[in-house]
XYZ file of C-alpha atoms in Angstrom:
628
model
C 3.004 -3.283 1.515
C 3.367 -0.022 3.212
C 4.126 3.584 2.197
C 6.907 5.606 3.720
C 5.516 9.098 3.318
C 7.669 11.923 2.081
C 9.619 13.339 5.021
C 7.597 15.749 7.092
C 10.407 18.244 6.849
C 9.676 18.641 3.163
C 5.923 19.071 3.402
C 5.887 22.733 4.295
C 4.068 22.180 7.580
C 7.313 22.804 9.452
C 9.492 25.858 9.333
C 12.715 25.858 7.417
C 14.810 26.020 10.582
C 13.804 22.469 11.461
C 15.970 21.333 8.564
C 19.022 22.184 10.676
C 20.898 19.097 11.937
C 20.373 17.918 15.493
C 22.825 19.137 18.147
C 25.957 17.047 18.393
C 24.999 15.482 21.734
C 21.613 14.447 20.359
C 23.268 13.127 17.220
C 25.421 10.873 19.422
C 22.299 9.498 21.096
C 20.747 8.810 17.688
C 23.931 7.078 16.543
C 23.842 4.778 19.576
C 20.122 4.089 19.009
C 20.698 3.291 15.319
C 23.569 0.962 16.219
C 21.306 -0.898 18.670
C 18.547 -1.154 16.060
C 20.787 -2.302 13.210
C 22.745 -4.834 15.240
C 19.587 -6.265 16.788
C 17.953 -6.474 13.338
C 20.714 -8.536 11.752
C 21.145 -10.582 14.950
C 17.435 -11.386 14.964
C 17.565 -12.456 11.308
C 20.506 -14.769 11.973
C 18.907 -16.169 15.138
C 15.588 -17.051 13.481
C 17.318 -18.416 10.371
C 19.697 -20.632 12.345
C 16.946 -21.886 14.632
C 14.813 -22.751 11.587
C 17.683 -24.695 10.014
C 18.390 -26.521 13.292
C 14.742 -27.433 13.699
C 14.560 -28.775 10.136
C 17.626 -31.004 10.447
C 17.876 -31.820 14.148
C 14.334 -31.260 15.496
C 15.871 -28.790 17.944
C 13.399 -26.775 20.072
C 15.632 -23.690 19.738
C 12.891 -21.884 17.781
C 10.823 -21.673 20.988
C 13.596 -19.773 22.716
C 14.212 -17.640 19.640
C 10.550 -16.630 19.601
C 10.959 -15.174 23.110
C 13.442 -12.623 21.761
C 10.840 -11.243 19.339
C 8.948 -9.127 21.874
C 11.853 -7.043 23.260
C 13.182 -6.639 19.712
C 9.844 -5.370 18.349
C 9.224 -3.062 21.324
C 12.704 -1.589 20.789
C 11.902 -1.008 17.116
C 8.559 0.594 18.009
C 9.773 3.202 20.488
C 13.527 3.637 20.110
C 13.314 3.207 16.331
C 10.177 5.306 16.254
C 11.915 8.202 18.004
C 14.871 8.244 15.600
C 12.542 7.830 12.618
C 10.467 10.775 13.824
C 13.584 12.923 14.109
C 14.265 12.256 10.427
C 10.784 13.246 9.295
C 9.614 9.760 8.352
C 6.274 9.748 10.162
C 3.084 9.668 8.111
C 0.866 12.758 8.320
C -1.929 14.035 6.090
C -0.662 17.462 5.037
C -3.002 18.041 2.088
C -4.833 20.833 3.953
C -2.084 22.127 6.225
C 0.221 22.620 3.216
C -2.356 25.028 1.776
C -2.551 27.222 4.854
C -0.886 30.681 4.896
C 2.879 30.750 5.351
C 2.639 32.797 8.547
C 0.541 30.063 10.151
C 2.911 27.169 9.443
C 5.369 27.760 12.328
C 2.357 27.655 14.661
C 1.261 24.297 13.163
C 4.814 22.979 13.467
C 4.919 23.961 17.134
C 1.533 22.345 17.712
C 2.867 19.070 16.291
C 5.871 19.144 18.635
C 3.752 19.977 21.700
C 1.458 17.041 20.836
C 4.449 14.706 20.551
C 5.821 15.910 23.896
C 2.475 15.543 25.664
C 1.762 12.013 24.376
C 5.249 10.603 24.880
C 5.587 12.212 28.311
C 2.362 10.498 29.405
C 3.331 7.122 27.949
C 6.914 7.343 29.215
C 5.869 8.373 32.751
C 3.334 5.562 33.095
C 5.749 3.009 31.665
C 7.892 3.367 34.798
C 5.415 1.532 37.115
C 5.272 -1.194 34.479
C 9.065 -1.485 34.505
C 9.061 -1.824 38.293
C 6.317 -4.457 38.279
C 8.205 -6.497 35.650
C 11.497 -6.685 37.563
C 10.975 -10.225 38.832
C 9.158 -11.608 35.759
C 11.131 -13.641 33.191
C 10.365 -15.641 30.055
C 10.057 -19.417 30.399
C 12.823 -20.748 28.129
C 15.551 -18.104 27.983
C 14.776 -16.342 31.252
C 14.702 -12.904 29.636
C 13.575 -10.288 32.141
C 10.285 -8.611 31.263
C 12.006 -5.341 32.107
C 13.481 -5.484 28.591
C 9.928 -5.506 27.205
C 9.233 -2.121 28.844
C 12.517 -0.185 29.220
C 12.612 0.579 25.444
C 9.253 2.351 25.864
C 10.662 4.612 28.583
C 13.898 5.339 26.729
C 12.165 5.804 23.386
C 9.655 8.263 24.845
C 12.550 10.212 26.376
C 14.227 10.408 22.958
C 10.953 11.536 21.356
C 10.723 14.374 23.907
C 14.322 15.471 23.316
C 13.878 15.658 19.551
C 10.539 17.447 19.788
C 11.988 19.945 22.297
C 14.978 20.695 20.047
C 12.701 21.206 17.044
C 10.475 23.479 19.125
C 13.457 25.597 20.159
C 14.181 26.399 16.513
C 10.746 27.852 15.857
C 9.728 31.495 16.481
C 8.984 32.143 20.165
C 5.476 33.564 19.494
C 4.569 30.378 17.621
C 5.862 28.209 20.492
C 3.881 30.121 23.105
C 0.709 30.379 21.047
C 0.778 26.680 20.156
C 1.297 25.726 23.819
C -2.103 27.208 24.674
C -3.932 24.719 22.442
C -2.914 21.462 24.221
C -3.049 23.273 27.590
C -6.601 24.430 26.890
C -7.539 20.979 25.574
C -6.238 19.286 28.737
C -8.058 21.796 30.967
C -11.347 21.326 29.118
C -10.941 17.568 29.277
C -10.356 17.575 33.041
C -13.419 19.785 33.558
C -15.679 17.691 31.323
C -14.243 14.216 31.993
C -17.128 13.045 34.182
C -19.755 14.478 31.842
C -18.201 12.751 28.837
C -18.113 9.468 30.695
C -21.847 9.710 31.396
C -22.889 10.921 27.925
C -21.759 8.442 25.294
C -22.990 10.493 22.336
C -21.092 13.561 23.534
C -17.971 11.399 23.927
C -18.311 10.060 20.381
C -18.690 13.574 18.971
C -15.676 14.764 20.959
C -13.503 11.870 19.769
C -14.546 12.357 16.134
C -13.885 16.096 16.374
C -10.460 15.537 17.946
C -9.520 13.028 15.289
C -10.577 15.194 12.327
C -9.081 18.400 13.738
C -5.690 16.792 14.333
C -5.835 15.244 10.869
C -6.461 18.653 9.296
C -3.647 20.248 11.304
C -1.103 17.706 10.040
C -0.456 15.824 13.295
C 1.298 12.486 12.546
C -1.173 9.607 12.357
C 0.404 7.667 15.237
C -0.085 10.565 17.643
C -3.658 11.189 16.485
C -4.468 7.581 17.342
C -2.693 7.898 20.704
C -4.439 11.100 21.833
C -7.870 9.884 20.714
C -7.402 6.514 22.393
C -6.149 8.039 25.655
C -9.048 10.506 25.844
C -11.516 7.697 25.140
C -10.122 5.468 27.907
C -9.780 8.186 30.534
C -13.224 9.664 29.810
C -14.987 6.350 30.266
C -12.738 5.524 33.242
C -12.713 1.941 31.991
C -8.936 1.669 32.459
C -5.919 3.703 33.543
C -2.789 4.968 31.782
C -0.735 1.929 32.823
C -3.219 -0.198 30.863
C -2.739 2.147 27.909
C 1.027 1.541 28.026
C 0.473 -2.212 28.323
C -1.654 -2.173 25.169
C 0.935 -0.095 23.330
C 3.435 -2.766 24.345
C 1.059 -5.518 23.215
C 0.744 -3.883 19.796
C 4.293 -4.900 18.910
C 4.096 -8.443 20.247
C 3.880 -11.661 18.268
C 6.303 -13.950 16.454
C 4.435 -13.552 13.155
C 5.077 -9.780 13.236
C 8.809 -10.474 12.903
C 8.157 -11.160 9.223
C 7.302 -7.490 8.776
C 10.701 -5.921 9.639
C 12.472 -8.782 7.878
C 10.605 -8.310 4.585
C 11.053 -4.531 4.827
C 14.789 -5.119 5.310
C 14.786 -7.508 2.340
C 13.080 -4.843 0.215
C 15.775 -2.265 0.958
C 18.460 -4.853 0.221
C 16.884 -5.714 -3.146
C 16.632 -2.037 -4.010
C 20.301 -1.480 -3.171
C 21.278 -4.557 -5.183
C 19.557 -3.006 -8.243
C 17.209 -5.956 -8.632
C 14.497 -3.743 -10.163
C 16.526 -2.883 -13.254
C 17.151 -6.557 -14.011
C 13.454 -7.391 -13.738
C 12.440 -4.355 -15.804
C 14.908 -5.194 -18.590
C 13.536 -8.717 -18.895
C 9.896 -7.585 -19.006
C 10.718 -4.878 -21.582
C 12.337 -7.535 -23.764
C 9.269 -9.782 -23.429
C 6.331 -7.353 -23.824
C 7.803 -3.938 -24.643
C 6.645 -4.291 -28.272
C 2.895 -4.463 -27.532
C 0.654 -1.379 -27.644
C 1.348 0.702 -24.536
C 4.139 -1.781 -23.848
C 6.263 0.234 -21.446
C 3.261 1.037 -19.261
C 2.363 -2.651 -19.362
C 5.924 -3.337 -18.231
C 5.369 -1.081 -15.218
C 2.290 -3.094 -14.179
C 3.973 -6.475 -14.554
C 7.129 -5.107 -12.952
C 5.220 -3.919 -9.867
C 3.579 -7.342 -9.591
C 6.899 -9.197 -9.775
C 8.700 -6.593 -7.653
C 6.085 -7.044 -4.948
C 6.973 -10.738 -4.851
C 10.410 -9.705 -3.635
C 9.738 -6.764 -1.313
C 6.955 -6.254 1.215
C 7.257 -2.447 1.211
C 5.022 -0.446 -1.137
C 7.442 2.480 -1.324
C 10.337 0.113 -2.089
C 8.298 -1.625 -4.806
C 7.345 1.674 -6.427
C 10.925 2.943 -6.356
C 12.378 -0.383 -7.515
C 10.279 -0.375 -10.685
C 9.268 3.268 -11.095
C 12.753 4.792 -11.079
C 14.273 2.657 -13.885
C 11.016 2.752 -15.887
C 10.310 6.481 -15.612
C 13.301 7.528 -17.705
C 12.495 5.017 -20.445
C 8.861 6.126 -20.522
C 9.886 9.777 -20.736
C 12.175 9.028 -23.674
C 9.291 7.273 -25.461
C 7.024 10.306 -25.013
C 4.641 9.026 -22.321
C 3.343 12.010 -20.299
C 4.424 12.250 -16.657
C 0.863 12.182 -15.229
C 0.146 8.954 -17.117
C 3.341 7.388 -15.783
C 2.500 8.384 -12.225
C -1.119 7.191 -12.501
C -0.100 3.769 -13.816
C 2.576 3.402 -11.130
C 0.141 4.343 -8.340
C -2.572 1.996 -9.660
C -0.059 -0.832 -10.045
C 1.010 -0.328 -6.429
C -2.648 -0.565 -5.389
C -3.136 -3.729 -7.426
C -0.151 -5.453 -5.859
C -1.397 -5.118 -2.263
C -2.231 -8.831 -2.101
C 0.966 -10.035 -3.793
C 3.077 -11.981 -1.283
C 5.039 -11.108 0.801
C 2.667 -8.205 1.404
C 2.949 -6.358 4.711
C -0.838 -5.954 4.659
C -1.284 -9.742 4.491
C 1.196 -10.273 7.337
C -0.735 -7.851 9.542
C -4.102 -9.330 8.565
C -2.811 -12.749 9.566
C -1.463 -11.423 12.848
C -4.594 -9.419 13.698
C -7.235 -11.992 12.728
C -5.596 -15.384 13.187
C -5.918 -16.257 9.493
C -2.932 -18.280 8.287
C -0.442 -15.840 6.771
C 0.959 -18.556 4.520
C -2.534 -19.276 3.201
C -3.087 -15.546 2.602
C 0.170 -15.406 0.649
C -0.990 -18.176 -1.663
C -4.546 -16.845 -1.912
C -3.374 -13.371 -2.977
C -1.540 -14.443 -6.135
C -4.500 -14.756 -8.536
C -6.605 -11.819 -7.241
C -3.726 -9.403 -7.802
C -3.164 -10.904 -11.256
C -6.863 -10.389 -12.032
C -6.667 -6.702 -11.140
C -3.433 -6.397 -13.140
C -5.187 -7.778 -16.237
C -7.960 -5.186 -15.892
C -5.374 -2.419 -15.597
C -3.436 -3.677 -18.615
C -6.616 -3.803 -20.712
C -7.249 -0.139 -19.931
C -3.661 0.714 -20.872
C -4.230 -1.049 -24.217
C -7.377 1.016 -24.828
C -5.713 4.302 -23.878
C -2.676 3.470 -26.029
C -4.967 3.186 -29.052
C -6.799 6.398 -28.112
C -3.642 8.498 -27.729
C -1.496 6.838 -30.389
C 1.313 5.574 -28.168
C 3.572 3.709 -30.532
C 5.010 0.345 -29.459
C 8.703 -0.445 -29.462
C 10.196 -2.852 -31.999
C 10.148 -6.469 -30.836
C 13.330 -7.376 -28.947
C 15.523 -10.042 -30.595
C 15.672 -13.455 -28.936
C 19.283 -12.828 -27.922
C 18.094 -9.840 -25.868
C 15.389 -11.918 -24.207
C 17.901 -14.620 -23.314
C 20.509 -12.202 -21.948
C 17.995 -10.282 -19.806
C 16.485 -13.589 -18.676
C 19.866 -14.748 -17.423
C 20.379 -11.451 -15.618
C 16.977 -11.664 -13.888
C 17.059 -15.406 -13.160
C 18.359 -15.295 -9.598
C 16.145 -12.352 -8.500
C 13.020 -14.056 -9.912
C 13.990 -17.287 -8.193
C 13.332 -15.679 -4.798
C 9.492 -15.595 -4.898
C 9.454 -19.188 -6.112
C 11.567 -20.226 -3.139
C 9.528 -18.160 -0.677
C 6.141 -19.524 -1.744
C 7.596 -23.001 -2.206
C 9.033 -22.940 1.307
C 5.679 -22.011 2.820
C 3.636 -24.474 0.721
C 6.190 -27.208 1.287
C 6.097 -26.725 5.034
C 9.759 -25.768 5.312
C 8.942 -22.741 7.432
C 6.432 -20.121 8.470
C 6.362 -16.723 6.690
C 8.495 -15.326 9.526
C 11.102 -18.050 9.134
C 11.081 -17.833 5.334
C 11.495 -14.044 5.511
C 14.962 -14.516 7.011
C 15.923 -16.440 3.888
C 14.749 -13.483 1.773
C 17.118 -11.195 3.709
C 20.119 -13.497 3.411
C 19.395 -14.350 -0.235
C 19.185 -10.638 -1.038
C 22.497 -9.995 0.704
C 24.053 -12.813 -1.313
C 22.777 -11.313 -4.589
C 24.037 -7.873 -3.564
C 27.496 -9.275 -2.904
C 27.365 -11.290 -6.143
C 26.508 -8.146 -8.120
C 29.104 -6.127 -6.127
C 26.558 -3.599 -4.908
C 27.484 -3.627 -1.226
C 30.280 -2.056 0.751
C 30.325 -2.014 4.562
C 29.122 1.604 4.491
C 26.290 0.966 2.011
C 25.151 -2.125 3.925
C 25.024 -0.147 7.169
C 23.033 2.592 5.421
C 20.625 -0.025 4.037
C 20.111 -1.404 7.537
C 19.563 2.128 8.853
C 16.940 2.867 6.193
C 15.128 -0.354 7.079
C 15.282 0.431 10.807
C 13.823 3.904 10.233
C 10.862 2.582 8.257
C 10.371 -0.225 10.781
C 10.335 2.339 13.597
C 7.624 4.426 11.956
C 5.504 1.377 11.114
C 5.711 -0.323 14.512
C 5.199 2.840 16.578
C 2.065 3.577 14.552
C 0.904 -0.041 14.932
C 1.384 0.221 18.714
C -0.718 3.389 18.864
C -3.325 1.830 16.557
C -3.585 -1.034 19.040
C -4.299 1.461 21.833
C -6.915 3.178 19.664
C -8.605 -0.106 18.713
C -8.614 -1.311 22.329
C -10.147 1.983 23.504
C -12.941 1.819 20.929
C -13.598 -1.793 21.869
C -13.987 -0.833 25.540
C -16.552 1.776 24.537
C -18.494 -0.651 22.322
C -17.917 1.419 19.167
C -16.456 -1.495 17.245
C -19.246 -3.835 18.306
C -21.846 -1.336 17.035
C -20.120 -1.129 13.647
C -19.882 -4.914 13.411
C -23.571 -5.253 14.262
C -24.457 -2.704 11.578
C -22.638 -4.440 8.694
C -23.767 -7.929 9.769
C -27.270 -7.234 8.437
C -26.134 -6.894 4.813
C -25.629 -10.583 3.960
C -22.369 -12.084 2.604
C -22.155 -10.038 -0.618
C -23.379 -6.841 1.009
C -20.902 -7.371 3.834
C -17.962 -7.626 1.425
C -19.182 -4.555 -0.472
C -19.358 -2.645 2.810
C -15.820 -3.841 3.605
C -14.665 -2.382 0.285
C -16.338 0.977 0.921
C -15.098 1.226 4.520
C -11.512 0.278 3.769
C -11.166 2.363 0.611
C -12.356 5.464 2.477
C -10.486 4.794 5.725
C -7.385 3.646 3.811
C -7.275 7.021 2.047
C -6.985 8.772 5.406
C -4.970 6.279 7.436
C -2.130 3.950 6.530
C -3.252 0.441 5.563
C -1.528 -1.166 8.551
C -3.373 1.194 10.914
C -6.727 0.285 9.395
C -5.910 -3.413 9.607
C -5.061 -3.282 13.304
C -8.248 -1.340 14.086
C -10.862 -2.977 11.861
C -9.685 -6.368 10.553
C -10.165 -8.309 13.831
C -13.416 -6.442 14.487
C -15.108 -7.616 11.275
C -13.631 -11.114 11.273
C -16.413 -12.612 13.482
C -19.016 -11.051 11.176
C -17.363 -12.669 8.165
C -17.380 -16.042 9.918
C -21.025 -15.708 10.982
C -22.007 -14.956 7.370
C -19.940 -17.961 6.147
C -17.565 -15.743 4.165
C -14.314 -17.601 3.552
C -11.670 -15.951 5.789
C -9.131 -15.949 2.953
C -11.640 -14.237 0.666
C -12.377 -11.678 3.374
C -8.670 -10.974 3.918
C -7.800 -10.582 0.227
C -10.782 -8.331 -0.565
C -9.803 -6.222 2.440
C -6.162 -5.981 1.332
C -7.037 -4.889 -2.207
C -9.523 -2.325 -0.868
C -6.684 -0.920 1.284
C -4.535 -0.673 -1.814
C -7.097 1.421 -3.651
C -7.615 3.646 -0.620
C -3.920 4.397 -0.214
C -3.752 5.919 -3.732
C -7.212 7.562 -3.725
C -7.004 11.260 -4.695
C -6.553 13.788 -3.277
C -5.009 12.492 -0.023
C -3.849 8.953 -0.821
C -0.239 8.821 0.322
C 0.993 6.472 -2.410
C -0.282 8.936 -5.024
C 2.250 11.490 -3.800
C 5.018 8.893 -3.762
C 4.249 8.003 -7.417
C 4.263 11.677 -8.412
C 7.569 12.232 -6.651
C 9.189 9.257 -8.420
C 7.950 10.266 -11.894
C 8.165 14.049 -11.513
C 4.443 14.496 -12.195
C 2.039 17.056 -10.735
C -0.661 15.715 -8.429
C -3.703 17.426 -10.003
C -3.414 16.079 -13.597
C -2.251 12.720 -12.265
C -5.364 12.475 -10.071
C -7.683 12.954 -13.051
C -6.000 10.151 -15.003
C -5.716 7.922 -11.943
C -9.492 7.881 -11.534
C -9.745 5.893 -14.788
C -7.318 3.273 -13.506
C -8.946 3.113 -10.087
C -12.309 2.582 -11.800
C -11.102 -0.592 -13.499
C -9.459 -1.765 -10.263
C -12.811 -1.378 -8.512
C -14.457 -3.372 -11.314
C -11.814 -6.056 -10.846
C -12.432 -6.041 -7.096
C -16.164 -6.525 -7.695
C -15.294 -9.499 -9.898
C -13.332 -10.957 -6.968
C -16.358 -10.495 -4.713
C -18.618 -12.215 -7.259
C -16.230 -15.125 -7.847
C -14.600 -16.202 -4.543
C -12.962 -19.148 -6.290
C -10.378 -16.750 -7.756
C -9.105 -16.349 -4.199
C -9.641 -19.876 -2.887
C -8.595 -22.076 -5.819
C -4.835 -22.039 -5.155
C -5.123 -22.666 -1.383
C -7.486 -25.558 -2.157
C -5.121 -26.912 -4.793
C -2.189 -26.892 -2.369
C -4.398 -28.035 0.540
C -3.584 -24.928 2.583
C -6.285 -23.781 4.978
C -6.929 -20.281 6.288
């Protein structure tokens, strides 16, 4: 699962004037871009679904040709979708420190963000042009798709990024624009003067890269652009490659048939949310366990687990369950910080529940079977959920939270009927993968179409609402895939410099258990600063050979990693999902953080239990004879 951070326009880093709508001409360009993204999204779903059905019944090789359409589609999402998503403030940035800076300084920080965006996208867009020219005569094998379509979206998307950043700059105070321009100009000048020296002094280069990364993080630069600038400086300093190679790696970051599952499951999550699936699931769980001590908080934990079986997006899961539950919890007298802490911890717990975006990316980055990861993640997440529910039971006794009366059987039956079709989806998804009916990518198309069918059955969709649902999915997909592309550049740059090899060599001396404990520490800390999908792209493939050399089961490695990500993403004070939970429940961050530490403590205990007993992870894959 992944978090869509609160829009940057609401964080306070940007001036109020940025809230003004885009000029009409730019709005037209965005409308065209959104139409391309939405139409290509639904077309891709239908293409993969139909090719899967044809292969199952006619042994048609159409799926091979369909797979060739994945790359241009994903590159379009990454750059064209990324540009529109950025214009709407959907990019992830750590604003914990920048939000606390004086008001007079914030226009300067806003201008610095826009200058960074312009500089990075101008570089990438300019050096994508030689790649376009070199790809003119190259085509794919089956469908004959020109490789130009793998690169043109990069050029166009970068152009749209520049236009939006320039418009946002123009709405800031002139002194802030001029003052902020000196920072990147000075940085570029210093880099050009010291480029040779950095290339010859590895330690100085490492210090420079670390300083750049931390400074941009503090200033509230979006994560994707921090990764891009750091990666570009690393490559150009060492002179191990040129900017065209940087663009090629950004392009490579959004390649792969398995990655198609990611936008499809995100789309399915938005569909389920629009179809009001969460309320049906919540009502059933309330009827079943609402009468136990701390029952409604227990409902939130179970609801997040089951909701995660339907949607791959963390934000969608939290909204799907948190919004209908928050009002009920408030009426029963549960304090807002407690509600937010339980919701955030439940989101962390459910990181390994299929169809998790984290598991999809781990499979893509490491070569571990995504289907096997899906099956392996079921029991570990349930184990962490049990630990969380035990703590809720203890706290309910401590604070005197009274349980609800037991629901009559008629209520259980009626809510069970209402939730039957939504809860049938995870059974079909896992069954399809275990039964060999399709890969996670192919099965994800069924999730989209099944969700649309439920939405129509429940009369939740109109043409306008469906288009808006597709737009919301395209915006989140754009942010995710652009950041993944830049994370690929960053990871590639560090690999060229040998940084990743040094880290792998360091943790390989700890033994199997020590290695997994180091994985937990690394990914909890890094996950608190970066999005989970960024950390996966950078570190998961790096540590995979170490896990294999220490005879750590790859499925066990992947699941421990995913759950560590989950804890990191809600870790106070900068965990992004913590702020999402507070926004949903109306809680303040400071008191929520204090309570959340109790829940995170039991999740860490549960994670240590998983490390000590690998069979919790491997028993279901072994039972179904699914190998990682």
